[in-house]
The first five atom37 places (N, CA, C, CB, O) and aatype in JSON, in Angstrom:
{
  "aatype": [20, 20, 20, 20, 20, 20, 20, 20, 20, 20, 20, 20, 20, 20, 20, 20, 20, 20, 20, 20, 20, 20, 20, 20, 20, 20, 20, 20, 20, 20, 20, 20, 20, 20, 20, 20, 20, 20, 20, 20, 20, 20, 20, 20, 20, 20, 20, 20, 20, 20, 20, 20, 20, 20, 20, 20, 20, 20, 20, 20, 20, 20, 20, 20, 20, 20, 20, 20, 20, 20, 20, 20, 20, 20, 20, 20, 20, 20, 20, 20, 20, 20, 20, 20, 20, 20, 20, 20, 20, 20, 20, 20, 20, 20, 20, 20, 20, 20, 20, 20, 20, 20, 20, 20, 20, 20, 20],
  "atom_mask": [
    [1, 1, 1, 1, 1],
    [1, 1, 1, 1, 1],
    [1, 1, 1, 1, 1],
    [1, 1, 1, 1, 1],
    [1, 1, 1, 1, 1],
    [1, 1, 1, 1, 1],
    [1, 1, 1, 1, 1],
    [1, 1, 1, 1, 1],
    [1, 1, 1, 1, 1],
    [1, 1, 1, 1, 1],
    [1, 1, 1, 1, 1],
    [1, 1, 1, 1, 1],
    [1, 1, 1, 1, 1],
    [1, 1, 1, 1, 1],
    [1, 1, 1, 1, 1],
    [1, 1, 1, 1, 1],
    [1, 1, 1, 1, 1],
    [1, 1, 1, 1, 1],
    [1, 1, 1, 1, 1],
    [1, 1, 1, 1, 1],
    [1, 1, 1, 1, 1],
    [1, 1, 1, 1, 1],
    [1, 1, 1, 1, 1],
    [1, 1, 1, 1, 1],
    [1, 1, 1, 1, 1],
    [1, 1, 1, 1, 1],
    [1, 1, 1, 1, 1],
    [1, 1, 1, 1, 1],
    [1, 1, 1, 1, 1],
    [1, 1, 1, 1, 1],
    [1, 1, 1, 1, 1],
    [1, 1, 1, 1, 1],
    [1, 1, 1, 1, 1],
    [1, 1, 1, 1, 1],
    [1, 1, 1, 1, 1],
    [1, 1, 1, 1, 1],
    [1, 1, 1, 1, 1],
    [1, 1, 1, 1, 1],
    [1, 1, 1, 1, 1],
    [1, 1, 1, 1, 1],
    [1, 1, 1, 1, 1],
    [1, 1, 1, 1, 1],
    [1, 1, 1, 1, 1],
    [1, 1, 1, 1, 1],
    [1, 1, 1, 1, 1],
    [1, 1, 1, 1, 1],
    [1, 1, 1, 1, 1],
    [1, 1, 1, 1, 1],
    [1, 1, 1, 1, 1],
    [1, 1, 1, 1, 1],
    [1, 1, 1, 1, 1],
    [1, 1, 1, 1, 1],
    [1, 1, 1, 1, 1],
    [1, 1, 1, 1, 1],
    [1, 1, 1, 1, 1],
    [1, 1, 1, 1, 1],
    [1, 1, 1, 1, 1],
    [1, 1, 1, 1, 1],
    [1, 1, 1, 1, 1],
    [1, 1, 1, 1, 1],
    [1, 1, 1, 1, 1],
    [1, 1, 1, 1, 1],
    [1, 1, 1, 1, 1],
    [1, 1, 1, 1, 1],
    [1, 1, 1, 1, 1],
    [1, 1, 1, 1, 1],
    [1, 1, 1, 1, 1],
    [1, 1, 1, 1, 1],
    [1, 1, 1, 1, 1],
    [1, 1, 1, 1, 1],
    [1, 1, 1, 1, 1],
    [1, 1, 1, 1, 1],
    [1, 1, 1, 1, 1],
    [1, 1, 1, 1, 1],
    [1, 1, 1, 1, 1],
    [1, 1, 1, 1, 1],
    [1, 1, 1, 1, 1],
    [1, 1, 1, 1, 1],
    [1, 1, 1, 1, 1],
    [1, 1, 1, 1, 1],
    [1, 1, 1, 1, 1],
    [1, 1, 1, 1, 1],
    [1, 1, 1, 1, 1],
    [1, 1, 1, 1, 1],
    [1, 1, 1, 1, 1],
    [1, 1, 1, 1, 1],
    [1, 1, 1, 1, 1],
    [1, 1, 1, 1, 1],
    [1, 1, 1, 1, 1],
    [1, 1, 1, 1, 1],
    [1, 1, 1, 1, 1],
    [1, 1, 1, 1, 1],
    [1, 1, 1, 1, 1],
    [1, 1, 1, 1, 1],
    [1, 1, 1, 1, 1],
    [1, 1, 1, 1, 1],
    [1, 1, 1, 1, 1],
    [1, 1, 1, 1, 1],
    [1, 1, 1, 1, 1],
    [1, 1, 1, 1, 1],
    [1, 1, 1, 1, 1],
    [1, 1, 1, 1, 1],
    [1, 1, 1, 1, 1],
    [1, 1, 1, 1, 1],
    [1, 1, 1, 1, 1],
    [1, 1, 1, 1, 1],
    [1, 1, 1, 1, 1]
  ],
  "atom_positions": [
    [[-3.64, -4.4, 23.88], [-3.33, -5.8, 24.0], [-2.05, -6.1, 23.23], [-4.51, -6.67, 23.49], [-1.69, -5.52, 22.2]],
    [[-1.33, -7.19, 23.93], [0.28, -7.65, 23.21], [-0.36, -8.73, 22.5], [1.8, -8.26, 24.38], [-1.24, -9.55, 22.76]],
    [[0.48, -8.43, 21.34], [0.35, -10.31, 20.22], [1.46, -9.99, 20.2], [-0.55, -10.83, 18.4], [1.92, -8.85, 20.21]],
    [[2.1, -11.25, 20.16], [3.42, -11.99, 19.2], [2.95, -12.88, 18.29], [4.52, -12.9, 20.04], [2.02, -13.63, 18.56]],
    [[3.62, -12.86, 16.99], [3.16, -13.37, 16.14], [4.42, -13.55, 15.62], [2.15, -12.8, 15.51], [5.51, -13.12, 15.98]],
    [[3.93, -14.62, 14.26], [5.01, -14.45, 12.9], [4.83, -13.69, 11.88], [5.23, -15.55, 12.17], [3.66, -13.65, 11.51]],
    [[5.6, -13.04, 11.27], [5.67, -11.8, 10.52], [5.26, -12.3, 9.18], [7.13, -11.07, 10.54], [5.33, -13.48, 8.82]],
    [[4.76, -11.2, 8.42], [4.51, -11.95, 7.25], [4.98, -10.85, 5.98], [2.79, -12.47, 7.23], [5.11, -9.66, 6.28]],
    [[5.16, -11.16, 4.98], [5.72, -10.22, 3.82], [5.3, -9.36, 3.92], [5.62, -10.4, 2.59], [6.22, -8.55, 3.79]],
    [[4.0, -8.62, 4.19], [3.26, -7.55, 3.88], [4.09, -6.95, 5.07], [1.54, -7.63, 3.84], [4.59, -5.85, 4.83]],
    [[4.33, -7.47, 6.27], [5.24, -6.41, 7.53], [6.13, -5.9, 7.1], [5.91, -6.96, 8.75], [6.26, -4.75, 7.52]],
    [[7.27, -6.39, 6.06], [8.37, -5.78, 5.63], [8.42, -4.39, 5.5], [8.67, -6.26, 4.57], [9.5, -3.86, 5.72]],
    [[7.33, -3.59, 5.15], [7.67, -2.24, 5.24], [7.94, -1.56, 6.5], [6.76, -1.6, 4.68], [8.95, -0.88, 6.69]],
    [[7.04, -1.76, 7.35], [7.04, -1.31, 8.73], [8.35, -2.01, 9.9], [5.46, -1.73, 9.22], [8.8, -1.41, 10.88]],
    [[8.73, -3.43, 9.41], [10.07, -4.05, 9.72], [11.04, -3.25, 9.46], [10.36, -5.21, 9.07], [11.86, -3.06, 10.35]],
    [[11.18, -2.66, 8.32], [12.05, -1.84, 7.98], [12.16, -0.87, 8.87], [11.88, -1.44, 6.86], [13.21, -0.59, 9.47]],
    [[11.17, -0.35, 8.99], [11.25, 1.62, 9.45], [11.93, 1.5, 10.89], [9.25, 2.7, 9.72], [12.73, 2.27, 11.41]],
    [[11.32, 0.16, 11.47], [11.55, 0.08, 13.05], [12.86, -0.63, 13.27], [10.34, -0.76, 13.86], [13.38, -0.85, 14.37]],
    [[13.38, -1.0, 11.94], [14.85, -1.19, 11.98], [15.46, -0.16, 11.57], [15.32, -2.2, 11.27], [16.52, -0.11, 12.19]],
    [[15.37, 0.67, 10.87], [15.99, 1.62, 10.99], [15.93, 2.87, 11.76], [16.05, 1.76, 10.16], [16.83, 3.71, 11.81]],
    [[14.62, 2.94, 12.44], [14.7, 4.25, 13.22], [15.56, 3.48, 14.78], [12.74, 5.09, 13.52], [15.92, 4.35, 15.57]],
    [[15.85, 2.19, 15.19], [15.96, 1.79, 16.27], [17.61, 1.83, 16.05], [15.1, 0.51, 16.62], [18.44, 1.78, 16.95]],
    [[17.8, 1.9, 14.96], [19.4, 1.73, 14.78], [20.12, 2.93, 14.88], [19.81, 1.16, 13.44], [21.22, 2.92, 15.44]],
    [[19.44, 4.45, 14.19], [19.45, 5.61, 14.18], [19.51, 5.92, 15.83], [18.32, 6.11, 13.32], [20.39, 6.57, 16.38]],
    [[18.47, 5.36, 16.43], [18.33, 6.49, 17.85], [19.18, 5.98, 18.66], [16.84, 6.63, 18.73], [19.63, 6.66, 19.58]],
    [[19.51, 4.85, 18.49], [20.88, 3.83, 19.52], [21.72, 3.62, 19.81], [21.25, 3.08, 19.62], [22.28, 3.42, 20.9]],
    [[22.25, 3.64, 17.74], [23.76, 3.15, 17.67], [24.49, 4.11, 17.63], [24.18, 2.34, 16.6], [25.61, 3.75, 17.99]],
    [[24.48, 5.3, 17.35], [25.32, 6.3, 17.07], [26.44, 6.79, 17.92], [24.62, 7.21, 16.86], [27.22, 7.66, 17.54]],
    [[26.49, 6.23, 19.06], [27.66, 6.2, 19.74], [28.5, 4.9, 19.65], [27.34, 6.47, 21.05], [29.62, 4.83, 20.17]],
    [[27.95, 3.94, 18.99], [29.07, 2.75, 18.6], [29.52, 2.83, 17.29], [28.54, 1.27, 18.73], [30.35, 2.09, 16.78]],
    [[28.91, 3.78, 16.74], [29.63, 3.4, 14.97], [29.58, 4.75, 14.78], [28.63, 2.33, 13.53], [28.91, 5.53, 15.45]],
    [[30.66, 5.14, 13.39], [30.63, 6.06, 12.84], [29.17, 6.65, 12.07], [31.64, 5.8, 12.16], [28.21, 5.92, 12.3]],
    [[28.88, 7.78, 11.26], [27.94, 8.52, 10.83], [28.1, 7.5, 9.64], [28.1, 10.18, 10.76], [27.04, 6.91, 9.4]],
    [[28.99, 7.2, 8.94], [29.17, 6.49, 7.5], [28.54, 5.02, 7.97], [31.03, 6.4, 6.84], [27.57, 4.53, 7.39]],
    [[29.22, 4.38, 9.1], [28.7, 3.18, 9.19], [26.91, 3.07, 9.17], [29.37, 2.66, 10.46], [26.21, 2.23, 8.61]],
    [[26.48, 4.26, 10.03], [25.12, 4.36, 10.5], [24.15, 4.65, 8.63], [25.05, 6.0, 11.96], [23.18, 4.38, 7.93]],
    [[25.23, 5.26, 8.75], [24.63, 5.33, 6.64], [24.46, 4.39, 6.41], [25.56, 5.75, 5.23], [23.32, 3.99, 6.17]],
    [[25.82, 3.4, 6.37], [25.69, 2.24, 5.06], [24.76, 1.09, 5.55], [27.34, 1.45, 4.6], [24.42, 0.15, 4.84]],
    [[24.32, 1.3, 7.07], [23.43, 0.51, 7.65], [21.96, 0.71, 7.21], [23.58, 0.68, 8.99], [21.15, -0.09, 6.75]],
    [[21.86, 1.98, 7.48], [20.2, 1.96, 7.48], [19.91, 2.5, 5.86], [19.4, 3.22, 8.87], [18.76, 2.7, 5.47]],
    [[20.49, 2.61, 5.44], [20.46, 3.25, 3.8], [19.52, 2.5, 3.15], [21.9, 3.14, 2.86], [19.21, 1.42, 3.64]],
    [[18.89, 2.95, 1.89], [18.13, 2.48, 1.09], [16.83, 1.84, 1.64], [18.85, 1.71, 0.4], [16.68, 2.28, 2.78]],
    [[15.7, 0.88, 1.28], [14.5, 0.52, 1.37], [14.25, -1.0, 1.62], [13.92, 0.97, 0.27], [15.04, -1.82, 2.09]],
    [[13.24, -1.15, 1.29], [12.6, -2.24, 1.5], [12.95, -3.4, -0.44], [10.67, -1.54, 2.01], [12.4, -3.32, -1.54]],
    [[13.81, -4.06, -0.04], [14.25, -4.88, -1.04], [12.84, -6.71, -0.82], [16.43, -5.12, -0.6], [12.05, -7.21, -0.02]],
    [[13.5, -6.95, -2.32], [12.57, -8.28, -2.31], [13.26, -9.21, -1.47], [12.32, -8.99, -3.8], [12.56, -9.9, -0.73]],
    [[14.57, -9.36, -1.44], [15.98, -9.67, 0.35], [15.08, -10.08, 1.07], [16.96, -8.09, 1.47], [14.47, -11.13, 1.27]],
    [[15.15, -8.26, 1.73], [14.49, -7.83, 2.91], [12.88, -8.69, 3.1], [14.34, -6.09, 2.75], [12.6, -9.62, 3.86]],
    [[12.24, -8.15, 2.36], [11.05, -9.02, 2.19], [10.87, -10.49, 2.66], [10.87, -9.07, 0.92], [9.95, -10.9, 3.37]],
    [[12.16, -11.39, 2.02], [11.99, -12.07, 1.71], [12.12, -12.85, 3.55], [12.7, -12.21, 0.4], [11.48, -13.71, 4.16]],
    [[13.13, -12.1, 3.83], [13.96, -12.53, 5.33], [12.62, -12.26, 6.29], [15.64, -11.29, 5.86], [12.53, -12.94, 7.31]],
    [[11.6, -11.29, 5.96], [10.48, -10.95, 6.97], [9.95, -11.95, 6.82], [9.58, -9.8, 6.87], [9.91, -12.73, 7.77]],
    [[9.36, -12.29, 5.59], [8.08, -13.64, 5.14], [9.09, -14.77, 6.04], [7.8, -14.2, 2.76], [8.5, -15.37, 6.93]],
    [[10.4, -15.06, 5.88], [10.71, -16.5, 6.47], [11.01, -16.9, 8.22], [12.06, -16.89, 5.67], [10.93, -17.74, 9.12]],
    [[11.46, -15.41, 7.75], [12.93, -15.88, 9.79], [12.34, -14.49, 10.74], [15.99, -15.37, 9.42], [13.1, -14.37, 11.7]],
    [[11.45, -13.62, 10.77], [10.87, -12.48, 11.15], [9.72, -12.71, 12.01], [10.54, -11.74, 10.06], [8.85, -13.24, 11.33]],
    [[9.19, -12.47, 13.65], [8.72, -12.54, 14.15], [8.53, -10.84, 14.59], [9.05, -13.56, 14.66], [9.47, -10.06, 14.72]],
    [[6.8, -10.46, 14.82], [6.42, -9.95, 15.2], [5.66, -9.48, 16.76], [6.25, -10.08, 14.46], [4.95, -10.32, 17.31]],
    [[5.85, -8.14, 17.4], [5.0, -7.54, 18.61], [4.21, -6.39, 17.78], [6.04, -6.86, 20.04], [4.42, -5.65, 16.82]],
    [[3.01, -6.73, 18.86], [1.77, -5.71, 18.02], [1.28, -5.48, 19.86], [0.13, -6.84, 16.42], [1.07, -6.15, 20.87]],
    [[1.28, -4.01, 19.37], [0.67, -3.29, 20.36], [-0.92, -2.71, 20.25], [1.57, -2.25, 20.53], [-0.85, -1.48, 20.21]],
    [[-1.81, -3.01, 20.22], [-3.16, -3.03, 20.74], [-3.39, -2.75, 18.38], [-3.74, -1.27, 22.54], [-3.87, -1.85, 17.69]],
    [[-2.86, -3.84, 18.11], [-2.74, -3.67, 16.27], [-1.6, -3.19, 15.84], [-3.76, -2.65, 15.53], [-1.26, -3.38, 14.67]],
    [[-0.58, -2.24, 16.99], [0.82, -1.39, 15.95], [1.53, -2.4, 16.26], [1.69, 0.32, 16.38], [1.28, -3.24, 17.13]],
    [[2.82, -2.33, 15.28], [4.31, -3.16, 15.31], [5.06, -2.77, 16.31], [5.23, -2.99, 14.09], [4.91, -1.55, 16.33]],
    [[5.71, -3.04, 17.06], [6.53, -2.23, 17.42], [7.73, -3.06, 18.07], [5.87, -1.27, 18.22], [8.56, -2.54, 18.82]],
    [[7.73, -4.37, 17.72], [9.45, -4.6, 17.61], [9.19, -5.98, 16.56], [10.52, -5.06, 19.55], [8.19, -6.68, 16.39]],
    [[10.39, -6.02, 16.04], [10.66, -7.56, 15.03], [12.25, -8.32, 16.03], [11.29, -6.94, 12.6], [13.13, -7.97, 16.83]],
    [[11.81, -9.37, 15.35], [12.96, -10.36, 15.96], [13.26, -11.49, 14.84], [12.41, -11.17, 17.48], [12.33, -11.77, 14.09]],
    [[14.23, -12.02, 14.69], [14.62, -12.9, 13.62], [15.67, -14.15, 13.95], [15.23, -11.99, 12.59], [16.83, -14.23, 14.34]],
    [[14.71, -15.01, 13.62], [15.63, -16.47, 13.98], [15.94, -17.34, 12.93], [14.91, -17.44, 14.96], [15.09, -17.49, 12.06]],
    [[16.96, -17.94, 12.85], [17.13, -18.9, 11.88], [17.11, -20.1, 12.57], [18.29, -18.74, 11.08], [17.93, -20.44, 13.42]],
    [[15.88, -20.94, 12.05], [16.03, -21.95, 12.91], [17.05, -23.18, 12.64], [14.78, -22.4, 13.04], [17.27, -24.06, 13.47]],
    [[17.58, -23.11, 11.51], [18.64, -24.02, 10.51], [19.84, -23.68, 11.63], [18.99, -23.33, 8.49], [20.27, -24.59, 12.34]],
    [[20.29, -22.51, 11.73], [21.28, -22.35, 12.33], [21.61, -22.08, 14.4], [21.56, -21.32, 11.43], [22.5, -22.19, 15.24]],
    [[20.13, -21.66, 14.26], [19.66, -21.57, 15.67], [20.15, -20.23, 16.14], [20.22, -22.78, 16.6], [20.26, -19.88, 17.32]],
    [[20.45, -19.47, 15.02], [20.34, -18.02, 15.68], [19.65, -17.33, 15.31], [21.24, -17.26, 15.73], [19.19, -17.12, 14.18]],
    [[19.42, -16.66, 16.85], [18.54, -15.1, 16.98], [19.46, -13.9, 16.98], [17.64, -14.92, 18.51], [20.48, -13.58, 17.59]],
    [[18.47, -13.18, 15.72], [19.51, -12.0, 14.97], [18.28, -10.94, 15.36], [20.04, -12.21, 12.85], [17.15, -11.22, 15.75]],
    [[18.9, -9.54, 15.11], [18.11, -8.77, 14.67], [16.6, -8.43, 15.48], [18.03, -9.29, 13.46], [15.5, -8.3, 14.95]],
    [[16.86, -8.36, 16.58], [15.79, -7.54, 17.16], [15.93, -6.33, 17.5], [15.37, -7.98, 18.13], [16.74, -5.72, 18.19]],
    [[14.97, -6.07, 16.9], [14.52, -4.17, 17.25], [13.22, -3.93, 17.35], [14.92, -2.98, 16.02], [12.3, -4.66, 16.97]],
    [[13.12, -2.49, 18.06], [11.72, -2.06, 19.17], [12.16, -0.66, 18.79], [11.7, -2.56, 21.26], [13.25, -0.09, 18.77]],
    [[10.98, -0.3, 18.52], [10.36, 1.18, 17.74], [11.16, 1.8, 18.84], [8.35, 1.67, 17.6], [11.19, 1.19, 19.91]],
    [[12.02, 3.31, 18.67], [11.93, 3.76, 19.86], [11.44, 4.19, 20.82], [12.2, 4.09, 19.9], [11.99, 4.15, 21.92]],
    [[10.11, 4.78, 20.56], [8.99, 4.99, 20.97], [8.24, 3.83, 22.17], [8.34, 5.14, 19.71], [7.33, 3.99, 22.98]],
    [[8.83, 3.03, 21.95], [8.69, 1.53, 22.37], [9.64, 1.15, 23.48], [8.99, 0.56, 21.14], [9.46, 0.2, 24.24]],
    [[10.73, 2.03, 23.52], [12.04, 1.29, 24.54], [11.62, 1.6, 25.43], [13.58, 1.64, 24.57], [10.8, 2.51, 25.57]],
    [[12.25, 0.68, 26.57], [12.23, 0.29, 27.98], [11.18, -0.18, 28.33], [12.48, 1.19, 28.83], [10.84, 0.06, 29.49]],
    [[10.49, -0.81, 27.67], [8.93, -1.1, 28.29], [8.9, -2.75, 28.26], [7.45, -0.33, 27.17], [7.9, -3.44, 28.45]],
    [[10.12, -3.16, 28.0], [10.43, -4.91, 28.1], [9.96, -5.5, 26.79], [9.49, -5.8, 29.45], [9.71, -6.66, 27.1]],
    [[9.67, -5.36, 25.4], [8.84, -5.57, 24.63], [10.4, -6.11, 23.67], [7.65, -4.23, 24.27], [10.3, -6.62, 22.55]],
    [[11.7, -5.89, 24.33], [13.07, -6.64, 23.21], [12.89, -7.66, 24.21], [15.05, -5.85, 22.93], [12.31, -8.71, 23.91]],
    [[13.36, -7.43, 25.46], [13.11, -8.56, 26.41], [12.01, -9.94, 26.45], [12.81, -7.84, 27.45], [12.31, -11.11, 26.68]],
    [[10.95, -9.49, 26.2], [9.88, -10.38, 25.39], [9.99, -11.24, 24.39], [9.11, -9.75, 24.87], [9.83, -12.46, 24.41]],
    [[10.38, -10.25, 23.19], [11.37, -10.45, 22.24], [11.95, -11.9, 22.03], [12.39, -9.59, 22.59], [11.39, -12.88, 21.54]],
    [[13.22, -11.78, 22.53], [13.98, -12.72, 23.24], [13.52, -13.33, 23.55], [14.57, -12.59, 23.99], [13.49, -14.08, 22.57]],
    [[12.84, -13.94, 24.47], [12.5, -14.89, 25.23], [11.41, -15.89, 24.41], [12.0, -14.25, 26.52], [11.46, -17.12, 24.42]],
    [[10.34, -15.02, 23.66], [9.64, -15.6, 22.68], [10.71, -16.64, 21.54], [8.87, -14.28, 21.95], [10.58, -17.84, 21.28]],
    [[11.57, -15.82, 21.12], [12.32, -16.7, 20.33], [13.01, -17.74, 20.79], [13.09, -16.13, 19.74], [13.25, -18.77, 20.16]],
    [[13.43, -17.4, 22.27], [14.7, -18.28, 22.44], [13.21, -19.25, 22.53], [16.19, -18.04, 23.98], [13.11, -19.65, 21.37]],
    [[12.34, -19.67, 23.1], [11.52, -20.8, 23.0], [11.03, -21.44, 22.08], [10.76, -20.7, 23.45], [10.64, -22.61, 22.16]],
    [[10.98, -20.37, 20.63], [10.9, -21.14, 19.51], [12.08, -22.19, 19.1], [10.71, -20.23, 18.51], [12.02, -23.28, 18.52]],
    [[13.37, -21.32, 19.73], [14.84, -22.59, 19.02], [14.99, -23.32, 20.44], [16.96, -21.63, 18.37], [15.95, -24.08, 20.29]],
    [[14.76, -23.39, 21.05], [14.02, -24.24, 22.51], [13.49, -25.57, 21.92], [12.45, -23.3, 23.36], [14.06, -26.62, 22.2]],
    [[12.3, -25.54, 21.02], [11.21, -26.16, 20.98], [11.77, -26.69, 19.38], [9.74, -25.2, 21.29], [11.02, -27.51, 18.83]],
    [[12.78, -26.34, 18.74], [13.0, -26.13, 17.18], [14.15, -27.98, 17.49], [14.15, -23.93, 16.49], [14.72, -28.53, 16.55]]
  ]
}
């Protein structure tokens, strides 16, 4: 079963991983090896945390994560969606999207 939900602090770890393994398996033909470093480098900060608990929306696949999305509704942008790779092509960024754009729709 699909949920969308809103993310909550405790996701931040798993937000993380699926941001960085989605950036790893993707980007590496648009950016250098250094850029892909200084991107996905280091952990789960109280930041990071903090950006999941506020502007971070969640997909859960029958209980797993497997993409985040992030809106600011102050500013009305949608940043930052990523989908496990494990996860691509199955429409679940597409979802994504569309979930949010209806939250700043409705915002």
């Amino acid at each position: 079963m699909v949920v969308i939900r809103k993310a909550e602090r405790s996701d931040a770890r798993v937000a993380w991983e699926i941001r960085r393994s989605a950036i790893s398996s993707q980007s590496s033909g648009s950016y250098s090896e250094t850029e892909l470093e200084v991107w996905t480098a280091g952990g789960v900060t109280e930041g990071f945390s903090d950006l999941v608990e506020r502007y971070f929306h969640a997909i859960e696949l029958d209980g797993e994560m497997v993409a985040t999305g992030m809106i600011g509704l102050e500013s009305g942008k949608i940043d930052a969606v990523f989908v496990k790779p494990t996860q691509m092509a199955k429409g679940f960024g597409r979802m994504m999207l569309q979930y949010l754009e209806k939250i700043a729709v409705a915002a």
